[in-house]
Short mmCIF file of C-alpha atoms in Angstrom, two decimals:
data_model
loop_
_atom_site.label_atom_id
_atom_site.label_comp_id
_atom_site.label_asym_id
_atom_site.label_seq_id
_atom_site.Cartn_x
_atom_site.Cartn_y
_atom_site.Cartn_z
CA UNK A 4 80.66 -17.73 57.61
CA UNK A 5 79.98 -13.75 58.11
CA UNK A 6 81.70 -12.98 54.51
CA UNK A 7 79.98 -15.87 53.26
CA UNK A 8 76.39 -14.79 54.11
CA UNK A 9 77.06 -10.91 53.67
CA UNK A 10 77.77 -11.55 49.58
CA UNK A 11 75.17 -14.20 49.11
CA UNK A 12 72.36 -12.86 51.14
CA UNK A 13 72.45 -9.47 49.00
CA UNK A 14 73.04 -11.25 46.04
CA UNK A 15 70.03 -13.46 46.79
CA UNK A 16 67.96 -10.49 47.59
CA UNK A 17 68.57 -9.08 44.33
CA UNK A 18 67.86 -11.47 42.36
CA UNK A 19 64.82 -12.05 44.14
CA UNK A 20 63.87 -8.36 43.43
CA UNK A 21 64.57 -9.22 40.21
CA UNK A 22 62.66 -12.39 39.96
CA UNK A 23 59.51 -10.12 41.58
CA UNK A 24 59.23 -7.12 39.07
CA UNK A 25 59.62 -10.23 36.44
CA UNK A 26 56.66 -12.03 37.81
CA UNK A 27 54.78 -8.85 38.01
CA UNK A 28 55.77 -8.25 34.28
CA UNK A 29 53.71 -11.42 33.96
CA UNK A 30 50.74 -10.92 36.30
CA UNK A 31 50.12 -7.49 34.40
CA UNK A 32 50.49 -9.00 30.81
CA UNK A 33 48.14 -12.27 31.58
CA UNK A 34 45.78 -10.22 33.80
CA UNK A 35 45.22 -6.62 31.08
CA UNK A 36 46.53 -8.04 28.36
CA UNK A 37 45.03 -11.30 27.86
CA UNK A 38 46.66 -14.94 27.36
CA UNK A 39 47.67 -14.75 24.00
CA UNK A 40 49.87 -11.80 24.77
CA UNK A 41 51.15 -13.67 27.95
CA UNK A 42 52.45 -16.53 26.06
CA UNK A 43 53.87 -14.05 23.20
CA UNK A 44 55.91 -12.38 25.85
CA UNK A 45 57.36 -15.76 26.36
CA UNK A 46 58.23 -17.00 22.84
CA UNK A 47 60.24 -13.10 22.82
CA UNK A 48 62.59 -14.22 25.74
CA UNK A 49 65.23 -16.28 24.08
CA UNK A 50 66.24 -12.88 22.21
CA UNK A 51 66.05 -11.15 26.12
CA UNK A 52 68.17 -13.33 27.15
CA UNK A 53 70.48 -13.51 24.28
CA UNK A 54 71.16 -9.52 25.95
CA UNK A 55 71.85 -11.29 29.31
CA UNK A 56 74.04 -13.96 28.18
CA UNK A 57 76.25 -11.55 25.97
CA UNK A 58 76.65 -9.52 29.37
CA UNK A 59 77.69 -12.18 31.24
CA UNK A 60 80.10 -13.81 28.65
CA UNK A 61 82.56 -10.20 28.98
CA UNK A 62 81.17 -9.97 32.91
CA UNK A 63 82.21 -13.42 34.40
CA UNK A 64 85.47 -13.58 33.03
CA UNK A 65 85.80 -9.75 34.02
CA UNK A 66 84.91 -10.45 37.30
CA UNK A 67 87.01 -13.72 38.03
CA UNK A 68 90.76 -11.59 36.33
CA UNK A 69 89.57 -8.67 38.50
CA UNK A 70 89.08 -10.63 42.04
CA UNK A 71 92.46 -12.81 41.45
CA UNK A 72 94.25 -8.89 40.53
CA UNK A 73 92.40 -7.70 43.58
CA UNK A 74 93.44 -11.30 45.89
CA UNK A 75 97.40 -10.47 44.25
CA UNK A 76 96.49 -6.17 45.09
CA UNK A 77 97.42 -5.40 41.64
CA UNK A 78 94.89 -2.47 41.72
CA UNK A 79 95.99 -0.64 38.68
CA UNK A 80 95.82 -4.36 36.44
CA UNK A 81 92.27 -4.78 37.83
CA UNK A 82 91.21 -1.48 37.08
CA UNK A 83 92.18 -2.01 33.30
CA UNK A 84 90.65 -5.23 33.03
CA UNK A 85 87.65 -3.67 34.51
CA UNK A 86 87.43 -0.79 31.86
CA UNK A 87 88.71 -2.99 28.83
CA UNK A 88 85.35 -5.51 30.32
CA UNK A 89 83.17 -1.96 29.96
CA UNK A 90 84.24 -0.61 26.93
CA UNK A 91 83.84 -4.46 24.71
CA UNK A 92 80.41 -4.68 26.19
CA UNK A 93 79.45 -1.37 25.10
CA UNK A 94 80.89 -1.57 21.44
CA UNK A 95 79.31 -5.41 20.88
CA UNK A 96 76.15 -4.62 22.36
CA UNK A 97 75.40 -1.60 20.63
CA UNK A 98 76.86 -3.24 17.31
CA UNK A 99 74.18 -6.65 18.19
CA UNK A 100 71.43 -4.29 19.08
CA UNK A 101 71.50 -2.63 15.73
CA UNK A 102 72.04 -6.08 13.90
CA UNK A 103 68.26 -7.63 15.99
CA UNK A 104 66.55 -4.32 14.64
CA UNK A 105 67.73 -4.82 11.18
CA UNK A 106 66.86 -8.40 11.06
CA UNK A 107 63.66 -8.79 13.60
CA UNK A 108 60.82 -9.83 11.56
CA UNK A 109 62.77 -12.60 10.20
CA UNK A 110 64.33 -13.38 13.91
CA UNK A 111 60.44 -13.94 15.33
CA UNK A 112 59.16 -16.52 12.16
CA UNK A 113 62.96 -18.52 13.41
CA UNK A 114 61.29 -18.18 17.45
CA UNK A 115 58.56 -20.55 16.41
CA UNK A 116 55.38 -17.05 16.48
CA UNK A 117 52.46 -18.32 15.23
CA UNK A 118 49.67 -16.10 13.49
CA UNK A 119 48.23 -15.46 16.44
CA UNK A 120 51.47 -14.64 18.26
CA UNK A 121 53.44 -12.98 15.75
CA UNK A 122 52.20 -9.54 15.28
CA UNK A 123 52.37 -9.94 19.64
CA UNK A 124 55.73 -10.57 19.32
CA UNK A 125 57.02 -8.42 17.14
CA UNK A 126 55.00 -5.31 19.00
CA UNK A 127 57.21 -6.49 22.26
CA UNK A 128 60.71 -7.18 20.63
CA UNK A 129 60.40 -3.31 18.85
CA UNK A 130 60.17 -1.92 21.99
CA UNK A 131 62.53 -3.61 24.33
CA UNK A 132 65.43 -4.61 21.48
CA UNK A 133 66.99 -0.82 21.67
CA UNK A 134 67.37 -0.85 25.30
CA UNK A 135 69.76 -4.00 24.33
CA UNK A 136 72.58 -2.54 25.65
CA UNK A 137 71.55 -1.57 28.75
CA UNK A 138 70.99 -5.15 29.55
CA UNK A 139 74.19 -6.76 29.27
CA UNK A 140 75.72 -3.35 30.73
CA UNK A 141 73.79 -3.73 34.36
CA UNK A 142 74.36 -7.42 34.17
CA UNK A 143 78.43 -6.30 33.96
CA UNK A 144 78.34 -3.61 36.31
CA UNK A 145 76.53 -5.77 38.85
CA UNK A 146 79.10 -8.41 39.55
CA UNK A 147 81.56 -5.77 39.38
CA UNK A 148 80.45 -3.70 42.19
CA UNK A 149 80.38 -6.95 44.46
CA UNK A 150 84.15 -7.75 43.35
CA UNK A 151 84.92 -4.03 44.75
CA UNK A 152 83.05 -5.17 48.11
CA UNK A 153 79.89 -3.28 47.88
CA UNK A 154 77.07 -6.30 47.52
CA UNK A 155 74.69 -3.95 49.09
CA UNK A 156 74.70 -1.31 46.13
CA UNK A 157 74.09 -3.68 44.04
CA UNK A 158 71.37 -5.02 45.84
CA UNK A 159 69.90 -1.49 46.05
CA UNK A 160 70.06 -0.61 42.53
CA UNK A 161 67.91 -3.64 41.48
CA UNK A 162 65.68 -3.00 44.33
CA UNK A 163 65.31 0.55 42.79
CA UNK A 164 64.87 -0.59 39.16
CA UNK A 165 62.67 -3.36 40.29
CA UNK A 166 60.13 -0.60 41.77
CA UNK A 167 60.69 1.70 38.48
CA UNK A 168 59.41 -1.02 36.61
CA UNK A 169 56.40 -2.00 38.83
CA UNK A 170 55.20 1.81 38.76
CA UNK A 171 55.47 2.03 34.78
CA UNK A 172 54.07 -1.34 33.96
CA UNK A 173 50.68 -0.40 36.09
CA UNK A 174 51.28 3.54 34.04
CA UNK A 175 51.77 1.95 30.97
CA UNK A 176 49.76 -1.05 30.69
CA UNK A 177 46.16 -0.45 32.95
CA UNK A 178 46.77 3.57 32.58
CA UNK A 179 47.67 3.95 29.67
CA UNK A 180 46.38 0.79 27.91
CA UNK A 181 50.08 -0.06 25.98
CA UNK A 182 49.43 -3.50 25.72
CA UNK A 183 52.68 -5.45 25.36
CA UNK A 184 54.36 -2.26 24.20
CA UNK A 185 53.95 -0.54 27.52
CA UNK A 186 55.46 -3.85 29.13
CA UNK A 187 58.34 -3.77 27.07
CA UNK A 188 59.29 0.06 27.40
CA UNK A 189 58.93 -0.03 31.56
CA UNK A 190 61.14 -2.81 31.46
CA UNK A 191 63.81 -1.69 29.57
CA UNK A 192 63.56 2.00 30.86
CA UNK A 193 64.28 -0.06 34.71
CA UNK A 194 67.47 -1.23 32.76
CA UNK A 195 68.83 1.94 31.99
CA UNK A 196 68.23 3.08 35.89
CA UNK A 197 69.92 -0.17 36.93
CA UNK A 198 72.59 0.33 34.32
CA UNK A 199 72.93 4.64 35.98
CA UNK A 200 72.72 3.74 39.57
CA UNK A 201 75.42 1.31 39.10
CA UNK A 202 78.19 3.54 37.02
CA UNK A 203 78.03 6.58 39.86
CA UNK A 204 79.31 3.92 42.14
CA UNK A 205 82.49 3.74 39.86
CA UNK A 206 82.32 6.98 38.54
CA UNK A 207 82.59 8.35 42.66
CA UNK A 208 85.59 5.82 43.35
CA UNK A 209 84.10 4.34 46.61
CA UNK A 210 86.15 1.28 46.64
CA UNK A 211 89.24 -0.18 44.55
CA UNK A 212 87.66 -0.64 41.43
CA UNK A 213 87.52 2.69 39.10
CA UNK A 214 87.63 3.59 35.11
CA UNK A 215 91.26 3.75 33.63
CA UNK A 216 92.73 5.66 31.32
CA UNK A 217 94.49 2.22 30.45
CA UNK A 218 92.55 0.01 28.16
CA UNK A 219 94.32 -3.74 26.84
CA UNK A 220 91.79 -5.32 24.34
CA UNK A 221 94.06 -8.41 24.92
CA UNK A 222 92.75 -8.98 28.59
CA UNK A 223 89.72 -10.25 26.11
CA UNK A 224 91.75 -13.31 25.47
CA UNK A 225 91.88 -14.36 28.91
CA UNK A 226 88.23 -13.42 30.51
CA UNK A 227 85.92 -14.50 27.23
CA UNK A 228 86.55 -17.78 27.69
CA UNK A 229 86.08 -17.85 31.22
CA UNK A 230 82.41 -16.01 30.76
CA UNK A 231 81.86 -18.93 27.91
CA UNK A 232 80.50 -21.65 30.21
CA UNK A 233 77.63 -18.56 32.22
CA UNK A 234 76.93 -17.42 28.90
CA UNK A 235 76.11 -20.85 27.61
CA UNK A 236 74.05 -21.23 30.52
CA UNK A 237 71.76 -18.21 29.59
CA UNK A 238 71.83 -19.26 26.02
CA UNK A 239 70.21 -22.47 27.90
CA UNK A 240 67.52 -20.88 28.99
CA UNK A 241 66.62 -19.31 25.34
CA UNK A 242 66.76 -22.42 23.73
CA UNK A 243 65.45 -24.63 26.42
CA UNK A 244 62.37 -21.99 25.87
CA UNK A 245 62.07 -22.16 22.19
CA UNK A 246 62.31 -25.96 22.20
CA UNK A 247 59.63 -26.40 24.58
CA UNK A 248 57.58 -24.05 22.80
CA UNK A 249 58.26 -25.85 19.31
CA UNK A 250 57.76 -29.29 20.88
CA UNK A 251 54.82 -28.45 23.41
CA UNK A 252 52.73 -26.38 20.11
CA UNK A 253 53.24 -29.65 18.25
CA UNK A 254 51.60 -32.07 20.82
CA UNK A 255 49.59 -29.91 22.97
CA UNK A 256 48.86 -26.52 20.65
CA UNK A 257 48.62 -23.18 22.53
CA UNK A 258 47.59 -24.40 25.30
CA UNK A 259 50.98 -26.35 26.02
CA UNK A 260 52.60 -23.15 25.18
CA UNK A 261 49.97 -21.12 28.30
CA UNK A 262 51.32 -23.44 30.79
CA UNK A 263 54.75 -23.72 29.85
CA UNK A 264 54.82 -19.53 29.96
CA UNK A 265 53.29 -19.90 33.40
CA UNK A 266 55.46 -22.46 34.53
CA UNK A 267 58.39 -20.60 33.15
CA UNK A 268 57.55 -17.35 35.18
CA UNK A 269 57.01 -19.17 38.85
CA UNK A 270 60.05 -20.88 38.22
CA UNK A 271 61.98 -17.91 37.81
CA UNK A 272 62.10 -17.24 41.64
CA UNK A 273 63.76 -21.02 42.39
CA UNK A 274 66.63 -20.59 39.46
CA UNK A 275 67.50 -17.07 40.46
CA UNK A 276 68.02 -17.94 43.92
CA UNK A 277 70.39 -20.41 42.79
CA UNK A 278 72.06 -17.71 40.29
CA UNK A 279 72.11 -15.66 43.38
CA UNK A 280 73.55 -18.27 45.65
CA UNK A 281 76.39 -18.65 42.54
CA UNK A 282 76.92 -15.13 41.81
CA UNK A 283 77.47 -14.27 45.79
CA UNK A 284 80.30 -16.65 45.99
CA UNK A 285 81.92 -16.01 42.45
CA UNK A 286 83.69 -13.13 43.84
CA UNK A 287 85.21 -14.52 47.18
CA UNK A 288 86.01 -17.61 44.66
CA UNK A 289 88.02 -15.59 42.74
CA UNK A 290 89.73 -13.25 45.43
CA UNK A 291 90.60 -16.97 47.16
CA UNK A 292 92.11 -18.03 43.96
CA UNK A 293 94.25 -14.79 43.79
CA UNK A 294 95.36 -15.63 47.05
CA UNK A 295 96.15 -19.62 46.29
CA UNK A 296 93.91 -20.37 49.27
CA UNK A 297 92.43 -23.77 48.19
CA UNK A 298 91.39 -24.34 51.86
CA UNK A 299 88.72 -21.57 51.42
CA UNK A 300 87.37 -22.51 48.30
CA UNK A 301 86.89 -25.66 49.56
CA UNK A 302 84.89 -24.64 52.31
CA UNK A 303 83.20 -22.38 50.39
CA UNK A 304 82.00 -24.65 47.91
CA UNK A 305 80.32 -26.88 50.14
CA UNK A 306 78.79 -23.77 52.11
CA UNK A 307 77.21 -23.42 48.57
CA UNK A 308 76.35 -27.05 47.84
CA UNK A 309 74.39 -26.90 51.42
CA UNK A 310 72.29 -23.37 50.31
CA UNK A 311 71.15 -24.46 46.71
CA UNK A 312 70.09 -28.11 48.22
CA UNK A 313 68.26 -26.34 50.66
CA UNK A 314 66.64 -23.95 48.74
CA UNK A 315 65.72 -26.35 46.19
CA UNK A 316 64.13 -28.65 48.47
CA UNK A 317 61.98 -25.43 49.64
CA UNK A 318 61.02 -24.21 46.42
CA UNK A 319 59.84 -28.23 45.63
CA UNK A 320 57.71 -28.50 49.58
CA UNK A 321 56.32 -24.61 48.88
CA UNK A 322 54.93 -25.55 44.89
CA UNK A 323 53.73 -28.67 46.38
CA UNK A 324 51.42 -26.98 49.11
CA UNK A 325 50.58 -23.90 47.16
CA UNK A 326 50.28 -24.59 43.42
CA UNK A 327 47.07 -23.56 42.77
CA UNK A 328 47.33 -20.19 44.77
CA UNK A 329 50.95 -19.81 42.56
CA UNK A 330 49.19 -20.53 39.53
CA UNK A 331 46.26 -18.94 40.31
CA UNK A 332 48.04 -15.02 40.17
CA UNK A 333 48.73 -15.91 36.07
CA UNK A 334 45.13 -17.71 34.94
CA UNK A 335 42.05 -17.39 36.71
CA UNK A 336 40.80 -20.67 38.40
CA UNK A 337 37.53 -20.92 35.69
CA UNK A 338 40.48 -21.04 32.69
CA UNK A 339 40.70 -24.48 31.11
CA UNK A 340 44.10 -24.49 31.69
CA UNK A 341 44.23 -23.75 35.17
CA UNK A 342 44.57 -27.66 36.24
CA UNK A 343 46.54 -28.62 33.68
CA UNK A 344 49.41 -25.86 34.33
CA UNK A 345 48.75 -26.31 38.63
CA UNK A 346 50.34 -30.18 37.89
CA UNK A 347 53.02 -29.30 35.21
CA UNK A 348 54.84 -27.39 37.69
CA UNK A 349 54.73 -30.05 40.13
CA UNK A 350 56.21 -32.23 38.02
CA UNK A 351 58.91 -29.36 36.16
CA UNK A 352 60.32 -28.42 40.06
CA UNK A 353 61.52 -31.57 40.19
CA UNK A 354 64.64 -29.88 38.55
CA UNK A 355 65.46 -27.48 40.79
CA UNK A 356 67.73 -28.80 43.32
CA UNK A 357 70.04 -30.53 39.54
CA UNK A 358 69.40 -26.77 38.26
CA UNK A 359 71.10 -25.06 41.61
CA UNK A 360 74.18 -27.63 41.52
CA UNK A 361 75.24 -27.47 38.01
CA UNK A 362 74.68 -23.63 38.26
CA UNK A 363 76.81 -23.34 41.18
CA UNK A 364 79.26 -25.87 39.18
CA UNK A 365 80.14 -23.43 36.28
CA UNK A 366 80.26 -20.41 38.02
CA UNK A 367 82.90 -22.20 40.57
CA UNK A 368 84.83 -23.69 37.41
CA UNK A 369 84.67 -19.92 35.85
CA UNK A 370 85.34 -18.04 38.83
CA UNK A 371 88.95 -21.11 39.28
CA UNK A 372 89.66 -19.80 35.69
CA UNK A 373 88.80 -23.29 33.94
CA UNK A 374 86.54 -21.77 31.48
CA UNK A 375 86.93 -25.46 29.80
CA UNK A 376 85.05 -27.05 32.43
CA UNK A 377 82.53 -24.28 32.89
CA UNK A 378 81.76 -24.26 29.05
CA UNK A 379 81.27 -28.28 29.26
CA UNK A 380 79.02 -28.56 31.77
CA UNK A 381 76.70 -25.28 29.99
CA UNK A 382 77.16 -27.90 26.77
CA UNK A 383 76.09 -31.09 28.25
CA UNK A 384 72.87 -29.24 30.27
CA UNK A 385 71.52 -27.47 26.63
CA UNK A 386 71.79 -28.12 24.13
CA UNK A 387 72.93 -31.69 24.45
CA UNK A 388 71.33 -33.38 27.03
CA UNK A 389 67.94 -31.33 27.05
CA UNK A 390 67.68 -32.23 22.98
CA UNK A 391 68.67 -35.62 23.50
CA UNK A 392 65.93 -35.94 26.56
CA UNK A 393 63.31 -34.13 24.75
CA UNK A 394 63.79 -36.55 21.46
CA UNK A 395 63.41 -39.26 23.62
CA UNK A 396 60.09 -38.06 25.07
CA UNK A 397 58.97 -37.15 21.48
CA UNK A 398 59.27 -40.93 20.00
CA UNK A 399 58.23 -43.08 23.15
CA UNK A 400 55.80 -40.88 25.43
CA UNK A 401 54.41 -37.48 23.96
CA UNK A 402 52.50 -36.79 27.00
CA UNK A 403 52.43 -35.00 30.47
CA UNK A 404 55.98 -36.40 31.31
CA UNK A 405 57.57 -33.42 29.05
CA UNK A 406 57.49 -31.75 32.09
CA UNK A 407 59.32 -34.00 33.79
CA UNK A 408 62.40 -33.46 31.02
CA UNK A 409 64.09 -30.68 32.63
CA UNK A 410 65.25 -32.93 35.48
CA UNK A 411 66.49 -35.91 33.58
CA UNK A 412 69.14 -33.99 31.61
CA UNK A 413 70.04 -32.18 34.49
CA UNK A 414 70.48 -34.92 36.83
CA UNK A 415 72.70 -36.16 34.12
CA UNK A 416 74.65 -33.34 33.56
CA UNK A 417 74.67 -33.27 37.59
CA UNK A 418 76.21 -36.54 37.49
CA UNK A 419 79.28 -34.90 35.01
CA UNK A 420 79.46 -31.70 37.34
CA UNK A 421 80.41 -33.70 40.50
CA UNK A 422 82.85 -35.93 38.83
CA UNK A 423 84.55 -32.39 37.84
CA UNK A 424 84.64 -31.52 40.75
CA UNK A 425 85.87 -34.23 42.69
CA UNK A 426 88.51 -34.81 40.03
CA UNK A 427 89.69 -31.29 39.64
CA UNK A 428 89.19 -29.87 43.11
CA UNK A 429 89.04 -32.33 45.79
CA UNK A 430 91.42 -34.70 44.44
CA UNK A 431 93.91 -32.58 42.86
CA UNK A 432 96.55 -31.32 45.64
CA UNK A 433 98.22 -29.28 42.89
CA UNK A 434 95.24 -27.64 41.34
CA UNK A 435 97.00 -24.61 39.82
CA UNK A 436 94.51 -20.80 39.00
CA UNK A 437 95.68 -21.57 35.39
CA UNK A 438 93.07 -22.25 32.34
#
């Protein structure tokens, strides 16, 4: 219970710090920007997190061979698999970066901008697309420097680039009147601080994990397609945004689009906990694994099962007290779509306590090395089920129960994630760490 709480408490206070300096993101952009520019921000995100979900396609399967060569104390393997990880998610994000740039203007018309939003967006994307990289780098070093036992650094290091980020958007954006181009620069300049902090942990060899002179491109073949289902996940999140957006500006206009943007930010806090929950155990998933210690990962599992319930059930009793004063730090309580965006997210938290347990699902699946099952249950929850929900909606109901569409398909794919794991896991006394 003591190792258990000292990876996922950090983990869940990072994330939270993370979650925070998003939010605040938000609050100034709505607050000195104006609305318009809030919900611009918004339709930008499923290229942000394209950046995130590259990361954590080379990070995930990085961090599950490293743990089981840690678990086995094959040092100098993990330490190659560590710098091959590095090295690929420098080359492919630099090479992706540069390919976004090229091709932006026609990248925002495919996000669903509007000629309101457009010139918004693309003022945004310029900004924050060349600090790319530094993304999916801090996302990579950040589950690293947990595997090597140090949860706390990485804690710290978000902390750090959390308050970078909070002192330049205020500079930036009320000093210095950026507008959305001001947002975009403080966050990614916190990325490369993240991203700095991070390497001089490695680069000063405080635990097992350190650069190699030793890199094997085909350790690629065995830890991409364990970082396939967490990527897919991310990749959820981008399309789940642009679909709402594209659905919601059809049958409610910009106004639809306000709400979902607001709902989208206060939501943040309840699906990062749960990332934070999964992310603390992936590493002590895949050290058990190394070790063959089924046992453990049992017990772990439902320790995590327990904390996203719980948490979910929070986040649901805490929106339903407190919407309006939630709501209320995005619009002011005179907007027109103050009421209208206090009762969506009623309705949209619904999902969180589905959202925690198929999160936790994939990263358990990834972390076991069955990439498979990870990558299936990131399938079924977007684009499948989501698309096949949100059709549904669109012929018999095109009204406030859009927000309630989130849930369905992941109660379904919930459904899916248990039988996986009762099949695989529970059931299976010869459950082997092999893909």
């Amino acid at each position: 219970m003591k190792r258990f709480f000292k990876y996922i408490i950090p983990s869940i206070l990072s994330m939270w710090v993370y979650a925070l300096y998003t939010m605040v993101d938000g609050f100034f952009v709505s607050n000195f920007c104006g609305e318009i520019e809030f919900s611009a921000v918004n339709i930008a995100m499923p290229i942000v997190t394209s950046f995130f979900a590259l990361g954590i396609l080379f990070s995930i399967g990085t961090q599950a061979l490293v743990g089981f060569n840690l678990g086995r104390k094959n040092i100098k393997t993990a330490n190659e698999v560590f710098t091959t990880g590095i090295v690929s998610i420098l080359f492919v994000g630099i090479l992706y970066t540069i390919l976004i740039s090229i091709f932006l203007r026609d990248i925002i018309g495919f996000l669903g901008s509007t000629s309101e939003t457009h010139d918004y967006v693309y003022e945004y994307l310029r900004t924050v697309v060349p600090f790319g990289v530094f993304f999916m780098t801090t996302y990579q070093l950040e589950v690293l420097v947990k595997v090597d036992g140090f949860p706390i650094i990485s804690a710290v290091s978000v902390l750090v680039a959390a308050f970078t980020n909070l002192l330049l958007d205020y500079v930036f954006i009320v000093e210095f009147d950026w507008g959305l181009h001001g947002a975009a620069l403080g966050t990614g300049i916190a990325q490369v601080v993240s991203t700095a902090l991070m390497t001089a942990h490695f680069l000063k060899r405080r635990g097992n994990i350190a650069f190699s002179k030793s890199i094997n491109f085909k350790n690629l073949k065995k830890t991409l397609p364990l970082g396939g289902g967490d990527a897919l996940a991310e990749i959820a999140i981008g399309y789940t945004v642009l679909l709402f957006n594209t659905t919601l500006q059809k049958y409610m206009g910009k106004e639809g689009v306000i709400i979902y943007t607001v709902i989208s930010y206060v939501s943040i806090f309840a699906t990062v906990t749960m990332t934070g929950i999964a992310q603390g155990l992936a590493p002590l998933f895949s050290y058990e694994n190394g070790r063959n210690d089924m046992g453990k990962i049992k017990q772990l599992i439902k320790l995590g099962f327990l904390s996203v319930v719980f948490i979910g059930t929070v986040f649901i009793f805490v929106l339903q007290l407190f919407s309006s004063e939630i709501v209320g730090f995005f619009l002011n309580e005179n907007s027109e779509l103050f009421n209208g965006a206090t009762a969506a997210i009623m309705k949209y938290s619904s999902a969180y306590i589905f959202i925690g347990i198929n999160v936790l699902m994939v990263t358990l699946f990834a972390s076991l090395r069955k990439g498979k099952c990870a990558i299936l249950i990131s399938l079924l929850r977007t684009p499948i089920f989501i698309t096949i929900v949100m059709k549904i909606y669109e012929l018999a109901f095109q009204d406030d129960k859009i927000w309630f569409v989130p849930a369905v398909s992941e109660i379904l794919t919930c459904i899916i994630s248990i039988y996986l794991l009762n099949r695989i896991v529970f059931k299976n006394k010869k459950m082997t760490s092999v893909n």
